Every structure is written in C-alpha cells, then in structure tokens.
C-alpha positions as a printed NumPy array, in Angstrom:
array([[  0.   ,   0.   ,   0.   ],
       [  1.233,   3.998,  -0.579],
       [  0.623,   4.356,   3.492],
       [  3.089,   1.124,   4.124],
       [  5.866,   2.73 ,   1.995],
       [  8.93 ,   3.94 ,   3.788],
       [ 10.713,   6.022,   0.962],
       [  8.734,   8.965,   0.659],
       [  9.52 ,   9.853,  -2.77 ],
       [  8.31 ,   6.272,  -3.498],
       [  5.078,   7.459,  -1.822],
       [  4.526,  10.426,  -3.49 ],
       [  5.343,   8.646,  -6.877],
       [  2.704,   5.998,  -6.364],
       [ -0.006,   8.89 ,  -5.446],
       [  0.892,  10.925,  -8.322],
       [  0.873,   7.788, -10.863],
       [ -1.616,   5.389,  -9.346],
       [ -4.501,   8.033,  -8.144],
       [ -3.689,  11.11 ,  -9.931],
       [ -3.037,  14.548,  -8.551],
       [ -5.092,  16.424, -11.058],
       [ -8.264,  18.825, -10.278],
       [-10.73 ,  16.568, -10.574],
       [-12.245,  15.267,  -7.417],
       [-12.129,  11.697,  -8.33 ],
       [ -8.114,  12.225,  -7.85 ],
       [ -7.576,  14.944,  -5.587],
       [ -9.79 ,  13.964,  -2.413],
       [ -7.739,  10.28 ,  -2.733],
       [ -4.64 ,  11.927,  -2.938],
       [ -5.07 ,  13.972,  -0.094],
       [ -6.289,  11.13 ,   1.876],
       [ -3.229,   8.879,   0.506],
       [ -0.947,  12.341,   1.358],
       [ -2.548,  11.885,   5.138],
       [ -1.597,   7.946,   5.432],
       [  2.05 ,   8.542,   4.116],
       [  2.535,  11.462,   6.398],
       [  1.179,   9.473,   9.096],
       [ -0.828,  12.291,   9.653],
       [  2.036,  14.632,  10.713],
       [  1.129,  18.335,   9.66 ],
       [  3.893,  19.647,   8.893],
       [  5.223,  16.268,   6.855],
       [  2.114,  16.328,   5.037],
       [  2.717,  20.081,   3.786],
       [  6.307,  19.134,   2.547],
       [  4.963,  15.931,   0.727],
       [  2.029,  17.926,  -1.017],
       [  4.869,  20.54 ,  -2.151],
       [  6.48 ,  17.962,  -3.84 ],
       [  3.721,  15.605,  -5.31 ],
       [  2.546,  17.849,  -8.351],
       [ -0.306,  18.501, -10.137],
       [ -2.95 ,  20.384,  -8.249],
       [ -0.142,  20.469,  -5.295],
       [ -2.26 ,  23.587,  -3.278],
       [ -6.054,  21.723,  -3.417],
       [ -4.548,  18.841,  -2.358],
       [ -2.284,  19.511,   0.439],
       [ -4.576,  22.365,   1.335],
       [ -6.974,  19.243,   2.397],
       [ -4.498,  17.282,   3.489],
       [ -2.593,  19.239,   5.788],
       [ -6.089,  20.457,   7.042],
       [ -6.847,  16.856,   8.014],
       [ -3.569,  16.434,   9.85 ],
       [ -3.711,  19.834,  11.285],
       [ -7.573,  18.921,  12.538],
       [ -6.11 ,  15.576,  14.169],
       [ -3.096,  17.639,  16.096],
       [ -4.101,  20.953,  17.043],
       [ -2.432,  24.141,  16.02 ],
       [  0.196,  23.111,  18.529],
       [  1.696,  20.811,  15.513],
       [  2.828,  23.675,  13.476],
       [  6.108,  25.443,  14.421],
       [  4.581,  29.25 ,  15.927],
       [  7.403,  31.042,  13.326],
       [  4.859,  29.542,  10.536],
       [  2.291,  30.806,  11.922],
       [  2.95 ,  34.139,  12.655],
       [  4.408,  34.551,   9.015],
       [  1.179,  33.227,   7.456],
       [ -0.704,  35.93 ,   9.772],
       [  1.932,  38.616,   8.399],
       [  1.443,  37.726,   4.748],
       [ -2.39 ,  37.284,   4.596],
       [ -3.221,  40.097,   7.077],
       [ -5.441,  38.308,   8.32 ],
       [ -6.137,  37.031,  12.016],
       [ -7.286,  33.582,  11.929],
       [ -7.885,  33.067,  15.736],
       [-12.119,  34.182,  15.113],
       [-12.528,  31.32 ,  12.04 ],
       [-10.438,  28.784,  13.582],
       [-13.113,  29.493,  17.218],
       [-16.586,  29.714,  15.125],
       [-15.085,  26.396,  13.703],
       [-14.305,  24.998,  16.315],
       [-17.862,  26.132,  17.918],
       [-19.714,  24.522,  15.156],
       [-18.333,  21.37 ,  16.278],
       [-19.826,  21.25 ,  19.929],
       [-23.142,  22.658,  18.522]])
C-alpha cells in the first residue's frame, strides 16, 4: 500500500501515478487522503509531501494538511509559521479557527 511505503519519494510517486493529482475530485480527495496515510498524519510532513507531489499540489495539500492539522491541534505547526502566514495574509485567523471549532460542539 502507498501508506506502508517507507521512501517517501516512493510514496509520493505511487499517489501521483496510481490516483492522480489532477483537479478533478475523483483524484484529488484520494490523494489527499493517501498524502494523510504517508505522512502518518504529521502536519507539517504532510505540507512538505504535497509541495512535492505535483499537479494540483495547493487543493490537495490544502486538504491534506487540514486533516492532519484537525487531528493535532495548532500546537503541531512550528509558531514562526504561523505568525508569518498571519503577516502575509493580514489576516487574524484566531475568530474562524473558534466559530469552527464552535460549530463542532453545537
């Protein structure tokens, strides 16, 4: 299986030749999830993977860094990341990432 592989450029190989990286949702959502496994759902590993995999590279480790990220907690990403996202999207994130967050003990 792509999650079982150890090498992983081997992993990102398979997902880009045997699902597909492409827009289409028939390939993306599967890479994402595949992206997830071979990460071992590792944030930050899962960003670097999706860099590297091709294709439609920001759909698809946009969703799969979102899954890890969901599993871990902001707490996985390194704060110098975050602070430079903040500082090149002006934008403060805190007031999604709560209304999200208060959706899901609705």
């Amino acid at each position: 299986t792509i999650a079982g592989e150890t090498d992983h450029l081997t992993g990102i190989e398979r997902i880009y030749e045997d699902i597909g990286a492409g827009m289409d949702i028939i390939e993306s959502v599967p890479a994402a999830i595949a992206l997830v496994e071979l990460a071992k759902t590792q944030p930050m590993k899962c960003a670097m993977l999706a860099a590297n995999l091709g294709g439609d590279t920001d759909t698809i480790g946009a969703m799969a860094t979102a899954i890890c990220g969901a599993l871990h907690g902001i707490e996985a990403f390194p704060e110098e990341h975050i602070q430079r996202i903040k500082q090149a999207n002006s934008i403060d994130f805190a007031p999604y990432a709560q209304r999200l967050a208060g959706y899901r003990f609705a």
